[in-house]
Amino acid sequence: MNEKIKKIKQHAQELRAEIELHNYRYYVLDNPTIPDAEYDKLLRELQQIEQDHPQLITADSPAQRVGAAPLKAFSQITHKIPMLSLNNAFDDAEVEAFDRRVCEGLSVDSVEYAVEPKFDGLAVSLRYEDGMLKTGATRGDGYTGEDITSNLKTIKSIPLSLPVRTPPSLLEVRGEVLMLKADFLALNQRQLAKGEKEFANPRNAAAGSLRQLDPGITATRRLTFFAYGIGEYQNAHMPQDKHSQVMAYLAALHFPVAKECTVVTGLQELLAYYQAIGAQRESLPYDIDGVVYKVNALLQQEQLGFVSRAPRFAIAHKFPAQEAVTQLLDIDVQVGRTGALTPVARLKPVFVGGVTVTNATLHNADEIERKDVRIGDTVIVRRAGDVIPEVVSVILDKRPVDAQVFAMPAHCPVCGAKAVRLPGEAVSRCTGGLFCPAQRKQAILHFASRRAMDIEGLGDKLADQMVDNAIVRTPADLYKLGLTALANLERMADKSANNILSAIEKSKQTTLARFIYALGIRNVGEATAKELAAHLGSLDRLIEADNERLQQIPDIGPVVAQSIVDFFAEQHNCEVIEQLRASGVHWDEHAGEPELSSAAAPLQGKTFVLTGTLPNMSREEAKESIESLGGKVTGSVSKKTDYVVVGADPGSKYDKALSLGITILDEAGLQALLQ
Ligand code: I6G
């Protein structure tokens, strides 16, 4: 090789290392350090070199992630260590039984578990030989899967080679391939734009993308990988004590590991983790269908062993299914607080997302048309978390011949006022304003709701009666109510009327943020109300603020600003506010959030050492968080160290911590502890 080629080879190698590091920062740490254009420049330069000098191409070159030729069929790969399935638990009692079996099997009272979200994706195995990604396979039947190496190589969060000088001679990494919710929505938009069929959910989209014979197609679909464990390995510096340490080892090798992985002890902490992840489920960037619990100590895992095709040391605790099939019996139209007319599907009752659902939103006329929903259809209904159930799609094969097409009414079904659909808006609105009883009821319900003025006991039945009997027309009327007027309502005894009056009285003492939210200004939700209160500090400043001033507040754009200006320009709204203030509704204009008590120092006496780069927190942030709860951060590991927090590329402190058996935390573990 002449000198010039040697230099080019060296430069190509540097480019590869640099590009893979940027891939890691972008796709795994979610913390890019260069602009996209700069990254593209590096990749183009490498592509050019490899095009000009094909003899310099390496198997782990990021320029070769895309470009493998389409296959005729997938070949088979045998998993030497089978990819088993997990047993499922569908309720707390089944988890309790699992924990009891584990404790009895180990003759202990309580067990430490490594816990993680269960991704709704596809299990795969990645085989690295001498540090290079050689093959990647689907789980298949657990013993034999399909060789999808070229497709997996297009996933940029999967390392093509291991970033260590002396890699294991063999390492199989197991994990799940999935599509992030945001990438799924973007893909479906592209599918629609091309006139192609949308995918039903991120899992189907990920499965469809991974099973492409042409890796060029897979490369256009943004897939993500998360490691959950290992298979075969040889000559690896593999931690031998705990599963959580194995996960930290994989994170140090640049494999994506879910931030939510952590360690808990005993049944109560398992169930608390399930609740905590369940509460976050909707806001997570990926779909999950449960959580996984694994006995953390590897020796204990071995002791427990396997039963038929599943480990005894692990279980998946599943969330209730979020989708179900039922029949659409009719479509009604509901009138919302802002007059929006929403078509609502009346359904044959169906159990989904943990409750029986009888109604589901159809959003608006465009959505009904796009999904081609007709009365009488068999439909898929989705209820995710606290989100209103919705009709996702129609099973066309099951459409009866007499299924009826639905048309939005031209008039408000409650007050009869004209319904209009403004240009650019997806919804029709009732033009009746607060003369429309439906809008009045909704305004009062919103005003009284828990996150607004929190008037306990004022639910939809009572709001209906108050409006129908004309004893309440605006929220201000609530504070003028007397016992007789309330007690005269149907099914309202003196005692419950008194309770409502006390709740109304109690609500007079509120906060500015709650009051702003309670007003029901269009486009002003709870978070925006908090921003407005924090930045303006007084209601009068909010009333006086013009569009320009409002837009100086973070997260407030022209649409929200205009809604606020329009709201206060309406004389009627200002009168209601004055009446509310005159009735004694008040708040401390400059009160901030309550300070944390200085006694809250749960990490008092605990010593931490930080090593490596954490995915989301800087070292300073991690140190500050630990110290704010009373913990101490030191620079070296000793027997006195309680926790070593390990990020990517950890130093010798990590090895020392392993040798001393000190608890290793990754960033998610630290976050859990801080919480
Ligand atoms: O932690 C895990 C997540 C998902 C798993 C797992 C899984 O299958 C889709 N499967 C096994 C066998 C184990 N852990 C041990």
XYZ file of C-alpha atoms and ligand atoms in Angstrom:
690
model
C 0.000 0.000 0.000
C 1.538 3.296 -0.987
C 1.882 6.209 1.446
C -1.011 8.143 -0.042
C -3.459 5.234 0.282
C -2.230 4.562 3.801
C -3.084 8.143 4.708
C -6.535 7.856 3.127
C -7.115 4.590 4.992
C -6.135 6.234 8.258
C -8.415 9.220 7.550
C -11.342 6.915 6.680
C -10.860 5.106 9.983
C -10.917 8.411 11.870
C -14.069 9.459 10.031
C -15.762 6.153 10.918
C -14.944 6.527 14.599
C -16.138 10.124 14.586
C -19.398 9.334 12.755
C -20.185 6.405 15.040
C -19.557 8.592 18.073
C -22.015 11.153 16.688
C -24.500 8.347 15.994
C -24.152 7.278 19.628
C -24.581 10.818 20.886
C -27.597 11.431 18.684
C -29.432 8.105 18.710
C -28.506 6.665 22.101
C -27.755 9.614 24.363
C -30.228 11.936 22.614
C -27.572 14.595 23.007
C -26.021 15.554 19.658
C -22.988 17.794 19.733
C -22.844 18.841 16.078
C -25.481 20.182 13.685
C -27.048 17.724 11.201
C -25.348 19.443 8.274
C -21.923 18.872 9.822
C -22.732 15.199 10.380
C -23.931 14.824 6.783
C -20.662 16.363 5.592
C -18.611 13.782 7.497
C -20.735 10.924 6.158
C -20.525 12.191 2.571
C -16.756 12.462 2.855
C -16.513 8.846 4.034
C -18.926 7.673 1.309
C -16.758 9.391 -1.291
C -13.584 7.727 -0.019
C -15.258 4.303 -0.031
C -16.642 4.889 -3.513
C -13.214 5.903 -4.821
C -11.395 3.141 -2.912
C -13.710 0.148 -2.468
C -10.786 -1.900 -1.169
C -10.828 0.314 1.956
C -14.451 -0.511 2.899
C -14.788 -2.160 6.312
C -17.696 -4.220 7.636
C -18.336 -1.754 10.459
C -18.306 1.341 8.273
C -21.269 3.647 8.979
C -21.274 4.414 5.241
C -22.277 0.758 4.717
C -25.286 0.851 7.067
C -27.469 1.225 4.002
C -26.728 -0.308 0.669
C -26.789 -4.078 1.081
C -28.506 -5.758 -1.869
C -32.137 -6.923 -1.545
C -32.546 -10.596 -0.553
C -34.708 -13.289 -2.164
C -35.524 -14.768 1.239
C -34.219 -14.619 4.797
C -31.929 -17.431 5.866
C -32.208 -19.097 9.264
C -30.039 -18.541 12.332
C -29.961 -20.907 15.286
C -29.847 -19.373 18.770
C -27.337 -21.487 20.692
C -28.800 -20.065 23.887
C -32.537 -20.038 23.170
C -34.438 -16.748 23.222
C -37.118 -17.856 25.627
C -40.363 -16.133 26.349
C -41.434 -14.607 29.642
C -44.412 -15.709 31.669
C -47.037 -13.019 32.156
C -48.777 -11.651 35.237
C -52.038 -9.826 34.614
C -52.759 -8.563 38.119
C -51.156 -7.840 41.480
C -52.116 -11.259 42.854
C -50.147 -12.991 40.092
C -47.118 -10.820 40.855
C -47.494 -11.634 44.538
C -47.536 -15.344 43.682
C -44.414 -14.883 41.526
C -42.559 -13.077 44.320
C -43.628 -15.780 46.800
C -42.367 -18.557 44.498
C -39.067 -16.728 44.074
C -38.623 -16.179 47.837
C -39.514 -19.791 48.594
C -37.221 -21.062 45.835
C -34.319 -19.094 47.289
C -35.304 -19.541 50.970
C -35.164 -15.803 51.598
C -37.687 -13.224 52.877
C -37.157 -10.579 50.272
C -35.486 -10.338 46.875
C -33.789 -7.590 44.877
C -35.200 -7.214 41.359
C -33.974 -5.460 38.237
C -37.048 -3.851 36.680
C -37.619 -2.357 33.244
C -40.400 -1.313 30.869
C -41.601 -4.042 28.503
C -41.376 -2.643 25.025
C -44.087 -3.427 22.519
C -41.498 -4.299 19.902
C -39.712 -7.275 18.346
C -37.038 -9.260 20.148
C -33.748 -9.649 18.271
C -30.287 -11.005 18.976
C -27.096 -9.235 17.820
C -23.923 -11.321 17.548
C -20.555 -9.569 17.824
C -17.415 -11.524 16.943
C -14.127 -9.909 17.936
C -16.066 -6.713 18.464
C -17.695 -6.621 14.999
C -21.430 -7.017 14.412
C -21.547 -10.275 12.419
C -25.199 -11.294 12.438
C -28.544 -10.142 13.720
C -31.597 -12.376 13.983
C -35.237 -12.278 14.929
C -36.397 -14.301 17.921
C -38.417 -16.615 15.670
C -39.626 -19.608 17.685
C -36.945 -18.930 20.303
C -34.569 -21.562 18.898
C -34.290 -20.473 15.269
C -34.822 -16.991 13.910
C -34.396 -15.202 10.601
C -31.147 -13.567 9.562
C -32.009 -9.854 9.313
C -28.433 -8.577 9.680
C -28.601 -6.058 6.818
C -31.832 -4.601 8.151
C -30.524 -4.309 11.702
C -27.383 -2.569 10.451
C -29.546 0.310 9.212
C -30.569 1.075 12.824
C -28.187 3.790 13.846
C -28.407 3.177 17.593
C -26.987 -0.332 17.071
C -23.174 -0.247 17.255
C -21.551 -1.827 14.195
C -18.457 -2.500 16.276
C -17.838 -2.362 20.002
C -16.052 0.811 21.112
C -13.327 -0.894 23.181
C -9.718 -1.757 22.467
C -9.982 -5.387 23.553
C -13.505 -6.502 22.698
C -14.921 -9.867 23.781
C -14.232 -12.586 21.227
C -17.983 -13.268 21.286
C -20.911 -11.293 22.624
C -24.600 -11.754 21.878
C -26.732 -8.791 22.865
C -30.473 -9.270 23.122
C -33.014 -6.546 22.945
C -36.071 -5.151 21.240
C -36.474 -3.222 18.025
C -39.312 -0.717 18.064
C -40.498 2.448 16.433
C -40.834 5.587 18.572
C -44.333 7.068 18.629
C -43.123 10.266 16.945
C -41.384 8.306 14.158
C -44.537 6.218 13.683
C -46.711 9.326 13.263
C -44.215 10.814 10.799
C -44.087 7.536 8.847
C -47.880 7.380 8.617
C -47.973 10.958 7.387
C -45.507 10.050 4.649
C -47.563 6.945 3.814
C -50.697 9.110 3.514
C -48.899 11.672 1.355
C -47.805 8.856 -0.977
C -51.344 7.449 -1.043
C -50.128 4.286 0.701
C -51.766 2.402 3.540
C -51.132 3.661 7.080
C -49.736 1.292 9.727
C -52.134 0.439 12.549
C -49.631 0.970 15.363
C -45.868 1.399 15.995
C -45.384 -2.337 16.557
C -46.839 -3.263 13.167
C -44.772 -0.520 11.565
C -41.592 -1.831 13.229
C -42.389 -5.438 12.275
C -43.184 -4.475 8.680
C -39.979 -2.473 8.424
C -37.753 -5.152 9.906
C -39.084 -7.916 7.695
C -38.275 -6.144 4.443
C -36.144 -8.138 2.032
C -34.753 -4.845 0.764
C -32.703 -3.166 3.503
C -33.002 0.050 1.485
C -36.660 0.194 2.580
C -35.824 -0.565 6.218
C -33.320 2.280 6.113
C -36.102 4.761 5.320
C -38.014 3.757 8.460
C -36.587 5.086 11.670
C -36.256 2.149 14.041
C -34.831 2.104 17.552
C -33.164 -0.610 19.603
C -33.027 -1.199 23.367
C -30.915 -3.922 24.949
C -32.446 -6.084 27.679
C -29.822 -8.785 28.234
C -27.163 -11.062 26.798
C -26.938 -14.489 25.211
C -23.673 -16.299 24.478
C -20.365 -14.638 25.330
C -16.672 -15.528 25.452
C -13.682 -13.623 26.801
C -15.815 -10.712 27.944
C -15.261 -8.624 31.078
C -18.822 -9.437 31.948
C -19.997 -8.526 35.467
C -20.801 -11.779 37.238
C -22.935 -10.573 40.152
C -26.005 -8.717 39.038
C -28.204 -8.253 35.997
C -28.206 -4.476 36.609
C -24.415 -4.525 36.302
C -24.666 -6.423 33.023
C -26.974 -3.657 31.791
C -24.468 -0.998 32.900
C -21.771 -2.962 31.021
C -23.936 -2.941 27.863
C -24.581 0.793 28.271
C -20.828 1.302 28.556
C -20.460 -0.562 25.231
C -22.795 2.076 23.726
C -25.925 -0.084 23.591
C -29.143 1.804 24.273
C -30.587 0.824 27.653
C -33.980 2.199 28.714
C -33.722 5.117 31.134
C -36.489 3.539 33.203
C -34.414 0.433 34.107
C -33.764 0.373 37.834
C -33.476 -1.875 40.878
C -36.123 -2.394 43.585
C -36.570 -4.731 46.544
C -39.618 -6.781 47.476
C -43.202 -7.061 46.285
C -44.378 -3.598 47.350
C -41.606 -1.917 45.361
C -42.406 -4.068 42.311
C -46.025 -2.931 42.422
C -45.010 0.690 43.027
C -42.769 0.508 39.931
C -45.663 -0.901 37.874
C -47.862 2.005 39.012
C -45.150 4.596 38.381
C -44.390 3.346 34.847
C -48.133 2.940 34.174
C -48.627 6.599 35.097
C -45.869 7.627 32.657
C -46.989 5.263 29.912
C -48.727 7.822 27.734
C -45.905 10.327 27.936
C -43.135 7.817 27.177
C -41.711 8.156 23.657
C -42.410 4.463 22.952
C -45.275 2.015 23.366
C -44.892 -0.423 26.228
C -47.267 -3.201 27.184
C -46.099 -3.804 30.735
C -42.991 -4.010 32.876
C -40.491 -6.835 33.377
C -39.227 -7.965 36.786
C -36.015 -10.032 36.983
C -34.246 -11.386 40.039
C -31.156 -9.182 40.047
C -28.522 -11.540 41.453
C -27.240 -13.798 38.659
C -26.467 -16.595 41.109
C -30.070 -16.527 42.334
C -31.263 -16.551 38.696
C -29.251 -19.711 38.169
C -30.643 -21.261 41.344
C -34.197 -20.648 40.189
C -33.615 -21.875 36.639
C -36.321 -22.406 34.041
C -39.721 -23.985 33.773
C -40.632 -25.290 30.319
C -39.769 -22.383 28.005
C -39.642 -19.490 30.465
C -37.268 -18.411 33.222
C -38.524 -18.821 36.796
C -36.571 -15.728 37.798
C -38.449 -13.241 35.596
C -41.996 -12.235 34.745
C -43.729 -9.637 32.556
C -46.433 -7.704 34.431
C -48.765 -6.639 31.645
C -50.879 -3.507 31.404
C -54.525 -3.953 30.387
C -54.941 -4.199 26.588
C -55.535 -0.786 25.064
C -57.434 -1.871 21.970
C -60.570 -3.954 21.514
C -63.113 -4.751 18.811
C -66.767 -3.805 19.171
C -69.785 -2.589 17.251
C -70.664 1.044 16.585
C -74.375 1.370 17.390
C -74.941 5.062 16.689
C -73.268 8.472 16.421
C -74.331 11.395 18.652
C -73.052 14.946 18.594
C -71.753 16.544 21.811
C -71.288 20.258 22.403
C -68.104 21.267 24.222
C -67.155 24.269 26.357
C -66.039 26.284 23.350
C -69.013 25.210 21.232
C -67.066 22.542 19.349
C -69.383 19.857 18.011
C -67.841 16.447 18.521
C -69.270 13.294 16.973
C -69.314 10.546 19.592
C -69.632 6.858 18.806
C -72.120 4.945 20.940
C -70.651 1.473 21.284
C -71.694 -1.980 22.298
C -70.010 -2.115 25.764
C -66.474 -3.460 25.568
C -63.729 -3.970 28.175
C -60.597 -2.066 27.134
C -57.758 -0.294 28.950
C -59.046 -1.670 32.251
C -62.615 -0.287 32.038
C -65.884 -0.911 30.198
C -66.219 1.589 27.383
C -69.561 2.577 25.837
C -68.634 5.862 24.088
C -65.647 6.848 22.000
C -64.765 10.073 20.273
C -64.745 10.271 16.488
C -63.053 13.718 16.689
C -64.640 15.510 13.708
C -66.264 15.086 10.317
C -62.923 14.839 8.470
C -61.797 11.990 10.703
C -65.059 10.111 10.153
C -64.599 10.472 6.420
C -60.900 9.556 6.476
C -61.532 6.421 8.508
C -64.742 5.745 6.575
C -66.701 5.047 9.756
C -70.370 4.149 9.337
C -73.132 3.386 11.822
C -73.333 -0.395 12.204
C -69.618 -0.973 11.528
C -67.367 -3.244 13.564
C -64.611 -0.972 14.858
C -61.328 -1.063 16.780
C -61.541 1.090 19.898
C -58.524 2.339 21.779
C -58.406 3.548 25.351
C -54.926 4.544 26.426
C -54.448 5.687 30.024
C -56.676 8.592 30.920
C -57.094 9.561 27.289
C -60.678 9.652 25.971
C -61.427 6.390 24.126
C -61.330 6.757 20.346
C -62.379 4.799 17.309
C -59.114 3.874 15.594
C -60.317 2.070 12.503
C -63.049 0.056 10.865
C -62.880 -3.665 10.084
C -64.186 -3.330 6.557
C -64.639 -7.089 6.046
C -67.323 -7.005 8.715
C -69.326 -4.053 7.332
C -73.046 -4.888 7.189
C -74.871 -4.063 3.947
C -77.104 -1.538 5.734
C -74.253 0.439 7.407
C -75.208 4.146 7.400
C -73.078 7.108 6.378
C -73.117 9.921 8.971
C -73.371 13.672 8.267
C -72.604 16.450 10.779
C -75.732 18.494 11.633
C -76.062 22.058 10.341
C -77.450 23.230 13.714
C -76.417 22.780 17.335
C -78.289 19.726 18.630
C -78.718 21.436 22.036
C -79.721 25.062 21.371
C -80.543 24.940 17.670
C -78.133 27.797 16.782
C -76.342 27.547 13.459
C -73.229 25.366 13.409
C -70.337 26.845 11.429
C -67.023 25.499 10.352
C -64.455 28.259 9.912
C -61.896 27.962 7.118
C -58.827 26.072 8.317
C -60.653 24.531 11.284
C -61.432 20.835 11.556
C -64.424 21.252 13.838
C -67.863 22.777 13.457
C -68.916 25.073 16.291
C -72.248 26.058 17.752
C -72.671 29.834 17.373
C -74.934 30.061 20.463
C -72.081 31.088 22.832
C -73.046 31.165 26.501
C -76.705 31.275 25.480
C -76.260 27.618 24.588
C -76.991 25.588 27.733
C -74.480 22.929 26.702
C -71.642 25.479 26.556
C -72.745 27.012 29.848
C -72.755 23.620 31.582
C -69.300 22.798 30.258
C -67.921 26.199 31.294
C -69.217 25.670 34.840
C -67.949 22.103 35.013
C -64.515 23.208 33.842
C -64.461 26.099 36.327
C -65.302 23.729 39.198
C -62.966 20.909 38.089
C -60.253 19.543 40.348
C -57.321 21.248 38.645
C -59.228 24.537 38.380
C -61.244 25.820 41.388
C -61.605 22.310 42.795
C -65.241 22.502 43.956
C -65.782 19.012 45.315
C -69.141 17.451 44.504
C -69.943 19.667 41.525
C -70.176 17.051 38.773
C -72.014 16.921 35.468
C -75.398 15.911 36.944
C -75.414 18.916 39.272
C -74.148 21.309 36.567
C -76.993 20.088 34.316
C -79.563 20.778 37.018
C -78.132 24.185 37.913
C -78.248 25.335 34.291
C -81.580 23.686 33.449
C -83.199 25.322 36.508
C -81.570 28.666 35.641
C -80.052 29.123 39.107
C -76.539 29.336 37.606
C -75.762 31.069 34.302
C -72.072 31.907 34.810
C -69.364 30.677 37.207
C -69.889 33.859 39.260
C -73.448 32.733 40.045
C -72.027 29.761 41.990
C -70.899 32.165 44.721
C -74.364 33.725 44.958
C -76.156 30.404 45.594
C -78.195 29.990 48.753
C -79.183 26.827 50.575
C -82.829 26.957 49.469
C -82.079 27.224 45.757
C -79.712 24.261 45.940
C -81.797 22.127 48.262
C -84.794 22.552 45.941
C -82.965 20.690 43.168
C -84.003 17.117 42.550
C -82.243 14.489 44.689
C -80.525 17.219 46.731
C -80.984 17.008 50.490
C -79.997 19.783 52.922
C -76.862 17.907 53.907
C -75.493 17.547 50.378
C -76.527 21.128 49.565
C -74.548 22.285 52.612
C -71.560 20.225 51.517
C -71.625 21.880 48.091
C -71.906 25.333 49.662
C -68.885 24.579 51.909
C -66.898 23.361 48.890
C -67.807 26.556 46.999
C -66.774 28.652 49.999
C -63.496 26.755 50.329
C -62.697 27.314 46.643
C -62.602 31.093 47.182
C -59.029 30.723 48.410
C -57.126 29.694 45.289
C -53.980 30.435 43.266
C -53.610 32.753 40.311
C -52.653 29.840 38.022
C -55.754 27.848 38.975
C -57.978 30.907 38.516
C -56.570 31.643 35.046
C -57.034 27.997 34.067
C -60.584 27.987 35.509
C -61.608 30.872 33.229
C -61.575 28.416 30.330
C -59.799 30.706 27.873
C -59.447 28.892 24.570
C -56.004 27.298 24.113
C -55.002 28.045 27.714
C -54.462 24.735 29.477
C -53.067 24.144 32.912
C -49.404 24.440 31.904
C -49.998 27.701 30.021
C -51.969 29.091 32.967
C -49.002 28.333 35.231
C -46.607 30.058 32.819
C -48.844 33.126 32.675
C -49.160 33.301 36.459
C -45.427 32.828 36.982
C -44.406 35.453 34.425
C -47.045 38.102 34.958
C -47.684 37.639 38.676
C -51.082 39.361 38.725
C -54.453 39.045 37.036
C -54.563 42.735 36.163
C -51.244 42.462 34.347
C -52.682 39.514 32.393
C -55.841 41.475 31.500
C -53.734 44.431 30.342
C -51.102 42.404 28.439
C -51.180 42.874 24.679
C -50.342 40.266 22.085
C -46.689 41.297 21.910
C -46.149 41.156 25.677
C -47.829 37.751 25.885
C -45.586 36.318 23.200
C -42.522 37.227 25.250
C -43.573 34.482 27.679
C -41.982 31.098 26.927
C -44.247 28.658 25.042
C -46.831 31.337 24.205
C -47.204 31.775 20.480
C -49.458 34.025 18.389
C -52.520 31.731 18.527
C -52.574 31.431 22.321
C -51.770 35.132 22.737
C -54.683 36.081 20.472
C -57.083 33.781 22.377
C -56.129 35.555 25.615
C -56.507 39.025 24.129
C -59.889 38.068 22.616
C -61.099 36.647 25.919
C -60.424 39.818 27.894
C -61.754 42.024 25.104
C -65.157 40.466 25.773
C -66.972 42.743 28.249
C -69.061 39.860 29.570
C -65.931 37.933 30.645
C -64.520 40.948 32.537
C -67.846 41.390 34.333
C -67.848 37.751 35.450
C -64.287 38.163 36.766
C -65.268 41.295 38.694
C -68.236 39.490 40.219
C -65.989 36.586 41.224
C -63.538 38.941 42.929
C -66.400 40.809 44.607
C -67.707 37.475 45.980
C -64.381 36.953 47.730
C -62.487 34.702 45.288
C -58.868 35.575 46.019
C -55.289 34.395 45.687
C -51.860 35.521 46.741
C -50.672 37.341 43.633
C -46.968 36.722 44.148
C -46.993 33.332 45.867
C -44.561 30.882 44.300
C -44.445 27.114 44.681
C -43.820 26.025 48.280
C -40.149 25.525 49.127
C -38.895 22.021 49.861
C -38.422 21.493 53.558
C -34.749 21.683 54.528
C -35.265 18.525 56.566
C -35.844 16.587 53.332
C -32.383 15.056 53.153
C -33.025 11.364 52.480
C -29.505 10.795 51.095
C -27.822 12.072 54.261
C -24.764 9.941 55.002
C -24.690 8.295 51.541
C -21.534 8.596 49.444
C -21.612 8.564 45.650
C -18.943 8.374 42.953
C -19.707 9.392 39.359
C -17.920 7.847 36.373
C -18.531 8.022 32.624
C -20.934 10.216 30.666
C -24.569 10.089 31.729
C -27.139 10.187 28.922
C -29.159 13.184 30.099
C -27.546 14.794 33.101
C -24.246 16.595 33.195
C -21.917 15.575 35.985
C -22.587 18.909 37.698
C -26.350 18.329 37.546
C -26.013 14.841 38.979
C -23.759 16.164 41.764
C -26.110 19.021 42.587
C -29.146 16.708 42.675
C -27.398 14.276 45.024
C -26.131 17.053 47.284
C -29.514 18.774 47.380
C -30.880 15.648 49.065
C -28.031 15.464 51.564
C -25.749 12.987 49.732
C -21.986 13.416 49.255
C -20.102 13.032 45.961
C -16.459 11.979 46.163
C -13.794 11.384 43.545
C -12.635 7.868 44.350
C -14.209 4.500 45.075
C -13.581 2.846 48.425
C -15.355 0.406 50.709
C -17.154 3.413 52.166
C -18.754 4.300 48.830
C -22.474 3.503 48.790
C -23.217 3.977 45.095
C -21.225 4.306 41.878
C -23.183 6.032 39.124
C -21.998 4.729 35.761
C -22.426 6.377 32.382
C -20.938 5.636 28.986
C -17.164 5.082 28.755
C -16.656 4.642 32.499
C -13.154 4.728 33.929
C -11.348 2.351 36.278
C -13.712 3.448 39.070
C -16.308 1.186 37.504
C -14.017 -1.880 37.649
C -13.116 -1.050 41.237
C -16.789 -0.719 42.168
C -17.483 -4.121 40.595
C -14.604 -5.715 42.466
C -15.789 -4.223 45.784
C -19.390 -5.257 45.107
C -20.667 -1.672 45.420
C -24.144 -0.931 44.115
C -23.899 0.322 40.548
C -26.512 2.732 39.300
C -27.065 3.958 35.796
C -28.761 7.318 35.253
C -32.262 5.815 35.520
C -31.301 4.149 38.799
C -29.984 7.452 40.109
C -33.144 9.236 39.021
C -35.274 6.628 40.789
C -33.231 7.089 43.963
C -33.509 10.862 43.729
C -37.249 10.541 43.420
O -36.172 -8.137 29.744
C -36.809 -8.715 28.738
C -37.570 -7.990 27.882
C -38.230 -8.604 26.841
C -36.668 -10.106 28.583
C -37.327 -10.743 27.531
C -38.108 -9.961 26.654
O -38.699 -10.625 25.655
C -39.350 -9.869 24.672
N -37.208 -12.080 27.359
C -36.472 -12.768 28.224
C -36.379 -14.224 28.045
C -35.812 -12.145 29.283
N -35.904 -10.833 29.449
C -34.988 -12.908 30.236
